[in-house]
PDB file of C-alpha atoms in Angstrom:
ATOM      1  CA  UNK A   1      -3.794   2.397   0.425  1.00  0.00           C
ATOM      2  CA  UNK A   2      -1.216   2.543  -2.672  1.00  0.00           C
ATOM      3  CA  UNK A   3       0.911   0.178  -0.881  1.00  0.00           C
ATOM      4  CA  UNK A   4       0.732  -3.266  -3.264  1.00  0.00           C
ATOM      5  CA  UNK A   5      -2.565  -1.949  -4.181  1.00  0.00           C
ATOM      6  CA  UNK A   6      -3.497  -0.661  -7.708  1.00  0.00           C
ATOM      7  CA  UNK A   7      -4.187   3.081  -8.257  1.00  0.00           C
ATOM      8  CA  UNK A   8      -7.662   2.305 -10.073  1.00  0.00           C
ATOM      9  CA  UNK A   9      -8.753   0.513  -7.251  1.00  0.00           C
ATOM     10  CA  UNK A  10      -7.625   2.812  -4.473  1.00  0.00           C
ATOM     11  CA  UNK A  11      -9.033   6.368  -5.808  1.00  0.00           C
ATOM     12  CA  UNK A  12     -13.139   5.731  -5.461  1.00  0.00           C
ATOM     13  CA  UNK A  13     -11.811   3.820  -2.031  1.00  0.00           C
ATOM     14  CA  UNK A  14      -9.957   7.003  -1.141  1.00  0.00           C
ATOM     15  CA  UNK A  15     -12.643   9.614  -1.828  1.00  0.00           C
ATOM     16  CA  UNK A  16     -15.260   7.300   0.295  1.00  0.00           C
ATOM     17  CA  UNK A  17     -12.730   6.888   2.522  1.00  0.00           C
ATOM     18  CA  UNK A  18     -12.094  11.244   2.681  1.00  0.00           C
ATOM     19  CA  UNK A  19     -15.501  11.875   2.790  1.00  0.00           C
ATOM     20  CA  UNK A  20     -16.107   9.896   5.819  1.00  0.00           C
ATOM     21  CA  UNK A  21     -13.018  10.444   7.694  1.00  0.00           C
ATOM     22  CA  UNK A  22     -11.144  13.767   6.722  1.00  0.00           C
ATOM     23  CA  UNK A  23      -8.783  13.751   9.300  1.00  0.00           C
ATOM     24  CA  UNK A  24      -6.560  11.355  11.745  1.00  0.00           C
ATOM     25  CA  UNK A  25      -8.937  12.581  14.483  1.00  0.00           C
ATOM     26  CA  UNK A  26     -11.923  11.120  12.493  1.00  0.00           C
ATOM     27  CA  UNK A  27     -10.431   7.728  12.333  1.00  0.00           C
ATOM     28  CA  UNK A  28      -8.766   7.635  15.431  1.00  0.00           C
ATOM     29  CA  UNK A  29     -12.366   8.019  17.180  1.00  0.00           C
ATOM     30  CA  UNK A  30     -13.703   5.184  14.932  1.00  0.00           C
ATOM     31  CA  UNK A  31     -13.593   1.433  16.571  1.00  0.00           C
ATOM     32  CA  UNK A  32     -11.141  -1.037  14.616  1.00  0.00           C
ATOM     33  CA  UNK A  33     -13.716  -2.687  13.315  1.00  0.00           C
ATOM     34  CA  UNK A  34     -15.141  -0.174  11.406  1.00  0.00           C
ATOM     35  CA  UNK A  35     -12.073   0.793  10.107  1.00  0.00           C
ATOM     36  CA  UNK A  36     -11.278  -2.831   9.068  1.00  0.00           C
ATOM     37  CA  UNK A  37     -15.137  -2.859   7.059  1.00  0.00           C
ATOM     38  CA  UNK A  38     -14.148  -0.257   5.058  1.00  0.00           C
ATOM     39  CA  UNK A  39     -10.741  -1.509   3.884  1.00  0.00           C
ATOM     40  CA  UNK A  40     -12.654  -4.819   2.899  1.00  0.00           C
ATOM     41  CA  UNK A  41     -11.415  -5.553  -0.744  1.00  0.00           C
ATOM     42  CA  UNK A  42      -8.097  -3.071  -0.828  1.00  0.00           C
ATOM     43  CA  UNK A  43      -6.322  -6.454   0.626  1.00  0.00           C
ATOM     44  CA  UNK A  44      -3.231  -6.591   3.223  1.00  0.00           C
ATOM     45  CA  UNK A  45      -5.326  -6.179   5.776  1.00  0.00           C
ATOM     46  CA  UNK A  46      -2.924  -5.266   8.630  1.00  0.00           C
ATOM     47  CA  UNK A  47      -2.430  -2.135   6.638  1.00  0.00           C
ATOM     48  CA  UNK A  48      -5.997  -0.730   8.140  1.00  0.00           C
ATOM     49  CA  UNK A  49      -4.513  -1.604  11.861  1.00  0.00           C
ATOM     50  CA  UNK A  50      -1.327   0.365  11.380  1.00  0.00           C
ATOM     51  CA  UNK A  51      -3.642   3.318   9.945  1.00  0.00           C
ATOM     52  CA  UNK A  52      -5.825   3.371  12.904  1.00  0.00           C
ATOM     53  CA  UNK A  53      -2.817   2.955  15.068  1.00  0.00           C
ATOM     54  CA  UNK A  54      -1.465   5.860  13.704  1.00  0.00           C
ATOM     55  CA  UNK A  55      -4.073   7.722  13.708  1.00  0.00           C
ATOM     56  CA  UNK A  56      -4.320   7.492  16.790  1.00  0.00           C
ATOM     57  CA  UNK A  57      -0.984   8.662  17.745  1.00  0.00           C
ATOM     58  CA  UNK A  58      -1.377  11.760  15.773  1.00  0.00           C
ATOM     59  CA  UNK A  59      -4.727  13.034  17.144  1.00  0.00           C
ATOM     60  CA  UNK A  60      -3.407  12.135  20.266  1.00  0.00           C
ATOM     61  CA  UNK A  61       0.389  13.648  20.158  1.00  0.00           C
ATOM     62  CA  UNK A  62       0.369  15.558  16.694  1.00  0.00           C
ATOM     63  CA  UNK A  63       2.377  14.442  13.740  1.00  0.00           C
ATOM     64  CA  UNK A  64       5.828  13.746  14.503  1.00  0.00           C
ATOM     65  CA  UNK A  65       8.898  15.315  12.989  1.00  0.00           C
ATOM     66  CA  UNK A  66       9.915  11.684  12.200  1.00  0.00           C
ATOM     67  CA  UNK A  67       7.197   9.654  10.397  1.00  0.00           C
ATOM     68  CA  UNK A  68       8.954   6.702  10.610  1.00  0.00           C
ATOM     69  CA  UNK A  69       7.782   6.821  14.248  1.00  0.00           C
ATOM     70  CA  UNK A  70       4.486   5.992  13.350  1.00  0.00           C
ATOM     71  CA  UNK A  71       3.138   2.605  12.954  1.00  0.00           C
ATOM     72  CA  UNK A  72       3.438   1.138   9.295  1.00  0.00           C
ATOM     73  CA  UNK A  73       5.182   3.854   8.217  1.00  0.00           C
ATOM     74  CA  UNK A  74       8.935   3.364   6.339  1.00  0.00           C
ATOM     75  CA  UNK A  75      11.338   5.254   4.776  1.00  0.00           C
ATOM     76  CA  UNK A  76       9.816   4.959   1.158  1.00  0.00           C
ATOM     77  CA  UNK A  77       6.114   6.080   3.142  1.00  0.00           C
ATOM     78  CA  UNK A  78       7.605   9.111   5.095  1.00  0.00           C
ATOM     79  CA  UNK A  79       9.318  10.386   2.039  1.00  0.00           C
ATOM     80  CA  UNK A  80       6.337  10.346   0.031  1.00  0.00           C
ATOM     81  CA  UNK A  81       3.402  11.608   2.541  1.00  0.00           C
ATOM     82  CA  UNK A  82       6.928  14.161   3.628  1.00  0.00           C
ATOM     83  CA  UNK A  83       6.728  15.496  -0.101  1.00  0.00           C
ATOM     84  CA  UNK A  84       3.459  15.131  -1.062  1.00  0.00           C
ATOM     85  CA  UNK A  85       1.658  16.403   2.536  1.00  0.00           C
ATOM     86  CA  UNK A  86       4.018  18.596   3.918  1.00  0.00           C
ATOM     87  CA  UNK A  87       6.168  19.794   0.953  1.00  0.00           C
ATOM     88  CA  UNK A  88       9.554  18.376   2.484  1.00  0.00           C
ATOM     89  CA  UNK A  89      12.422  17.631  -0.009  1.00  0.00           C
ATOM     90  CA  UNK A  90      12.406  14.607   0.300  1.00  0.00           C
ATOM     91  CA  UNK A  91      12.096  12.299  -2.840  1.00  0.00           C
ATOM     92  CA  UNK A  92       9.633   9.143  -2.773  1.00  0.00           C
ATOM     93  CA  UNK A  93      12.020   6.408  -4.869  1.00  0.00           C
ATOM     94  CA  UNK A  94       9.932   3.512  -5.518  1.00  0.00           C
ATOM     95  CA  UNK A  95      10.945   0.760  -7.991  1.00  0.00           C
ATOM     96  CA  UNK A  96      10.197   2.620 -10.964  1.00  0.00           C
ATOM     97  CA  UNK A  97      11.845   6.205  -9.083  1.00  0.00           C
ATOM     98  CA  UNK A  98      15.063   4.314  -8.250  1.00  0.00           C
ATOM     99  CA  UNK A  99      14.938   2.911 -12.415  1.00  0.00           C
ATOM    100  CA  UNK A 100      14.537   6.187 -13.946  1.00  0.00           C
ATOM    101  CA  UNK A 101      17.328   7.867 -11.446  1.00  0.00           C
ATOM    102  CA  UNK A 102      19.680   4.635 -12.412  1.00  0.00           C
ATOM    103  CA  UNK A 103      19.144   5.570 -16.151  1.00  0.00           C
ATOM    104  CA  UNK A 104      19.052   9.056 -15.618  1.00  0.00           C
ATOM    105  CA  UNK A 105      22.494   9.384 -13.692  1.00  0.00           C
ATOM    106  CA  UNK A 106      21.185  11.724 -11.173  1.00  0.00           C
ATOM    107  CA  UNK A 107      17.989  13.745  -9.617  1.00  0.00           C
ATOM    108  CA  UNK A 108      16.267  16.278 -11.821  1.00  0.00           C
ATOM    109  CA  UNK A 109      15.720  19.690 -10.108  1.00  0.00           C
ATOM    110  CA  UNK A 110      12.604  20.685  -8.451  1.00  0.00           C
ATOM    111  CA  UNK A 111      10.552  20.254  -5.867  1.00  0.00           C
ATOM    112  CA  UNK A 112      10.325  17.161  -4.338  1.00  0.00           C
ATOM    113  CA  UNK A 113       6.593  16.052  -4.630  1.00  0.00           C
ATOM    114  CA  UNK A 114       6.679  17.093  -7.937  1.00  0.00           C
ATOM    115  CA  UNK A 115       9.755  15.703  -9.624  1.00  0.00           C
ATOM    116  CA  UNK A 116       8.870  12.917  -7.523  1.00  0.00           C
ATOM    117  CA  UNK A 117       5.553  12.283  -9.357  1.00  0.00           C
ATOM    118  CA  UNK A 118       6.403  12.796 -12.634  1.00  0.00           C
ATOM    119  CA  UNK A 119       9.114  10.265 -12.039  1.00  0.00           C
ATOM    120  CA  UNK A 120       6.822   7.765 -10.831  1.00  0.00           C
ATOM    121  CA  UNK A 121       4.490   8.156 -14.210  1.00  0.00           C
ATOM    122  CA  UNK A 122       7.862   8.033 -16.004  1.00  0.00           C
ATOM    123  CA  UNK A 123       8.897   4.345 -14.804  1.00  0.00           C
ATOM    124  CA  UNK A 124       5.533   3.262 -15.406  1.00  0.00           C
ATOM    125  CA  UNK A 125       4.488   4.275 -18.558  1.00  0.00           C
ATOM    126  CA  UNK A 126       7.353   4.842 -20.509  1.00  0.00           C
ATOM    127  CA  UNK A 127      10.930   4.164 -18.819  1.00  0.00           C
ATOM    128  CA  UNK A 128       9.685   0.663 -17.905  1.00  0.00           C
ATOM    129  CA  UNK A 129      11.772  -2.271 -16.936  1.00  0.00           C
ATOM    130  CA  UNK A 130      11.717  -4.414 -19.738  1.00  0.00           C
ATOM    131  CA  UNK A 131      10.557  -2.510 -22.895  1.00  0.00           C
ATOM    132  CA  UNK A 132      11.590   1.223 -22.341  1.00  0.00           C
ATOM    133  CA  UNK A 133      10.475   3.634 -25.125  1.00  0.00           C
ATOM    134  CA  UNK A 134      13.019   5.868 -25.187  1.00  0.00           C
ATOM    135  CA  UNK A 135      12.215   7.520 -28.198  1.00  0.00           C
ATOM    136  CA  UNK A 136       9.001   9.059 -26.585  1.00  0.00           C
ATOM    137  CA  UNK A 137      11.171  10.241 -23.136  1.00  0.00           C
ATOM    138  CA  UNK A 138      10.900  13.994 -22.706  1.00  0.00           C
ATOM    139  CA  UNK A 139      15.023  13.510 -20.845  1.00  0.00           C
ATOM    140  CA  UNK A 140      16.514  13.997 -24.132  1.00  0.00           C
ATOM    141  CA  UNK A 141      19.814  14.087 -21.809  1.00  0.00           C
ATOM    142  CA  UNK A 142      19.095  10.526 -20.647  1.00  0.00           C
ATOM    143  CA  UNK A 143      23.031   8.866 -20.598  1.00  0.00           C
ATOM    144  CA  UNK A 144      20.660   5.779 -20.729  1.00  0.00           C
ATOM    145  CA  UNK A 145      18.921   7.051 -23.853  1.00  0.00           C
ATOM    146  CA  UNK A 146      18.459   3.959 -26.590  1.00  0.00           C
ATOM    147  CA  UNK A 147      21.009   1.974 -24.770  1.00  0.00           C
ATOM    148  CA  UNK A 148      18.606  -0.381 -22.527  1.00  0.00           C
ATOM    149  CA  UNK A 149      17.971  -3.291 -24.636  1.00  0.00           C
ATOM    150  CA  UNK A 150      14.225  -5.367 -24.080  1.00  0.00           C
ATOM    151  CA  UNK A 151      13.955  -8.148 -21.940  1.00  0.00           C
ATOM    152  CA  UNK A 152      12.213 -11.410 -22.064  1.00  0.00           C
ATOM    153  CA  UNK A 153       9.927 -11.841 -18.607  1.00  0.00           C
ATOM    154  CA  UNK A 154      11.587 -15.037 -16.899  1.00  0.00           C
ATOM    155  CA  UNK A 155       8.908 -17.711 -16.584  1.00  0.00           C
ATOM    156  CA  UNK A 156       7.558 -18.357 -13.088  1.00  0.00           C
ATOM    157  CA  UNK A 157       5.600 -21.313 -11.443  1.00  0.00           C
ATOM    158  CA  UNK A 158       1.751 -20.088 -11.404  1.00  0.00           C
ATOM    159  CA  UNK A 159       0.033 -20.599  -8.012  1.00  0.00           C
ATOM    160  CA  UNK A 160      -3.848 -19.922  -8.071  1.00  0.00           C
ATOM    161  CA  UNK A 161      -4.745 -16.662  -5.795  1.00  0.00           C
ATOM    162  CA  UNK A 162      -7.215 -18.903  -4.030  1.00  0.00           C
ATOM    163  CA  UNK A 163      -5.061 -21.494  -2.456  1.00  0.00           C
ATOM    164  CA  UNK A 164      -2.766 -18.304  -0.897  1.00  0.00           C
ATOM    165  CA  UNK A 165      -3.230 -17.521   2.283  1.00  0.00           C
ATOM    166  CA  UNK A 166      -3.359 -14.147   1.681  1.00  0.00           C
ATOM    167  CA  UNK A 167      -6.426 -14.808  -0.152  1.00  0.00           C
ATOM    168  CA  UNK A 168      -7.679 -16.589   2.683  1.00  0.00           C
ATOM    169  CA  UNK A 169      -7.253 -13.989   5.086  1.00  0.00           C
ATOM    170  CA  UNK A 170      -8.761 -11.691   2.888  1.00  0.00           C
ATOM    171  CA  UNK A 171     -12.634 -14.149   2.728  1.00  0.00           C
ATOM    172  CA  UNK A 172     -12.486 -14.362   6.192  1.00  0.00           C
ATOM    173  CA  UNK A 173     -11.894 -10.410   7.210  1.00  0.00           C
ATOM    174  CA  UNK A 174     -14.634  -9.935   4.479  1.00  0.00           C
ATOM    175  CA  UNK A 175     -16.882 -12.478   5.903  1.00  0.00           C
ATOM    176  CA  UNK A 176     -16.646 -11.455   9.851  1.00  0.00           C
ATOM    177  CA  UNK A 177     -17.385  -7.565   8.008  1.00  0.00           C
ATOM    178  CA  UNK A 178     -20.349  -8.597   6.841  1.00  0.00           C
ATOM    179  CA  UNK A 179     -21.382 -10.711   9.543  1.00  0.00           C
ATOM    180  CA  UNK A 180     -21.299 -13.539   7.381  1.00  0.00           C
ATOM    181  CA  UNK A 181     -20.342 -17.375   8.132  1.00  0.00           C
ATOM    182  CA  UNK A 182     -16.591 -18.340   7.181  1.00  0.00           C
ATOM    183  CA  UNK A 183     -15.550 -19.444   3.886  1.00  0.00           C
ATOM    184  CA  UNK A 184     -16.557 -22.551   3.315  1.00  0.00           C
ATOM    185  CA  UNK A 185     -14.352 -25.130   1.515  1.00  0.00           C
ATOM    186  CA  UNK A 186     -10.876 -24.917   3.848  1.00  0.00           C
ATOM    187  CA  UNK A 187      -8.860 -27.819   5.253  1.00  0.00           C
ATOM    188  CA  UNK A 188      -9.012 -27.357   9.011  1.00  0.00           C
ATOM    189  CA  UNK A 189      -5.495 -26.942   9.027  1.00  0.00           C
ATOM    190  CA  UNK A 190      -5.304 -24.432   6.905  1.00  0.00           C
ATOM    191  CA  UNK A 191      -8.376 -22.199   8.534  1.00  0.00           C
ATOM    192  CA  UNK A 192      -6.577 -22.754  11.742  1.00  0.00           C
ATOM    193  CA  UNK A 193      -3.828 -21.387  10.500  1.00  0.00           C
ATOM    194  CA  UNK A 194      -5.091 -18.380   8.548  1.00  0.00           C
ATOM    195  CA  UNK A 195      -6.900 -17.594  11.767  1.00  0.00           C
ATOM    196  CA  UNK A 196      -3.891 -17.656  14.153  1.00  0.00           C
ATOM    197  CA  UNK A 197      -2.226 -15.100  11.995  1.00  0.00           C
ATOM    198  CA  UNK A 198      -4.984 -12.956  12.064  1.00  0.00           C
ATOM    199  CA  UNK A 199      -5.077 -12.633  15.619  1.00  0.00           C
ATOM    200  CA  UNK A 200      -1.404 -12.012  16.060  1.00  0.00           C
ATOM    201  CA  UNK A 201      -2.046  -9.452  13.461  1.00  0.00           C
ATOM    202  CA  UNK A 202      -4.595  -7.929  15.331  1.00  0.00           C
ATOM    203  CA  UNK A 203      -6.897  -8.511  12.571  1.00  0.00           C
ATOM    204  CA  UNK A 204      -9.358 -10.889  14.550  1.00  0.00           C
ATOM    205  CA  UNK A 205     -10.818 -11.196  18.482  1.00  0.00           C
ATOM    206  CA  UNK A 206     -11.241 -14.988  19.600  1.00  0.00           C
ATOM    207  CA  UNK A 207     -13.410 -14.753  22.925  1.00  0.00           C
ATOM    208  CA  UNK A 208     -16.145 -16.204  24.540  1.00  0.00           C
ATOM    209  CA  UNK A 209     -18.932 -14.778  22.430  1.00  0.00           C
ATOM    210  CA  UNK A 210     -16.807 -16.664  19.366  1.00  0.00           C
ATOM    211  CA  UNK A 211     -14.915 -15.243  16.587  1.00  0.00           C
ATOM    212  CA  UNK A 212     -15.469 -11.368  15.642  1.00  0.00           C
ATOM    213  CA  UNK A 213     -13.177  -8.196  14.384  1.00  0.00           C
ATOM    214  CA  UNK A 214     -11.272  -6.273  17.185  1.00  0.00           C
TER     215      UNK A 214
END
């Protein structure tokens, strides 16, 4: 769930989510489509089929030495559930881990899930990427320390959210959920095409009885 989405968001998701499925097992015996109805609003919808999918594999053939073998899962993903599940050494470096370990020179010592999370609240509160406070670091032995100058945030082009497709995708997962009509308002075109990757996502079923979640 923390993939591209916010941690504010995720954690009431999570404990709903925890509190009706506690295991891979409990998932795993859910249909897709229930799955999909409670990842409405978390966004990237094809993250919910990968879940299931791996679910599935692990009630059916346990949890594999490899995560990576699971669906969805990459390196950055098997380090961190490695560390944080299963207490491997294995270090989680996400954009603000690999920033702080750049600045840093090297990797603190400790255990993995923990260095690794005090590194990620590092990057993002305080060792940040454009306006670092160094003087309120606890690594006094930083060899970045006071050294990383502020930087301006490079203008970008603005598109709206609602004329992404992603956004798109998002109404109409949301509206088949709910058992709701399709957003109204889209070029033909563009529905057509918001619905075609769906399907080869897995995301949507187009049959004979018309247009529903797997």
């Amino acid at each position: 769930m923390l993939q591209q989405t916010q941690v504010a968001r995720v954690v009431p998701r999570w404990e709903a989510w925890m509190a009706r499925w506690p295991s891979a097992a409990a998932v795993a015996a859910e249909p897709l489509a229930e799955v999909l109805r409670a990842w409405v609003g978390l966004g990237y919808n094809r993250r919910a089929v990968r879940l299931w999918e791996a679910c599935r594999l692990v009630a059916e053939r346990g949890w594999p030495d490899d995560l990576r073998e699971l669906p969805g899962v990459g390196p950055y993903t098997a380090a961190a559930v490695g560390a944080f599940a299963f207490g491997r050494d294995e270090l989680p470096v996400d954009t603000n881990v690999a920033r702080v370990l750049e600045r840093l020179g090297g990797r603190p010592r400790g255990e993995a899930a923990v260095v690794g999370q005090a590194l990620m609240d590092l990057g993002a509160t305080v060792c940040t990427a454009r306006s670092p406070r160094c003087g309120e670091c606890p690594l006094e032995s930083c060899r970045s320390r006071g050294a990383v100058a502020p930087r301006a945030r490079p203008g970008r082009p603005r598109v709206r959210f609602e004329d992404t497709d992603r956004w798109a995708r998002g109404r109409v997962v949301a509206a088949l959920a709910a058992g709701e009509r399709l957003p109204e308002g889209l070029e033909s075109w563009r529905l057509q095409r918001v619905l075609d990757g769906l399907a080869r996502d897995g995301l949507v079923v187009l049959d004979a009885s018309g247009l529903r979640l797997p």
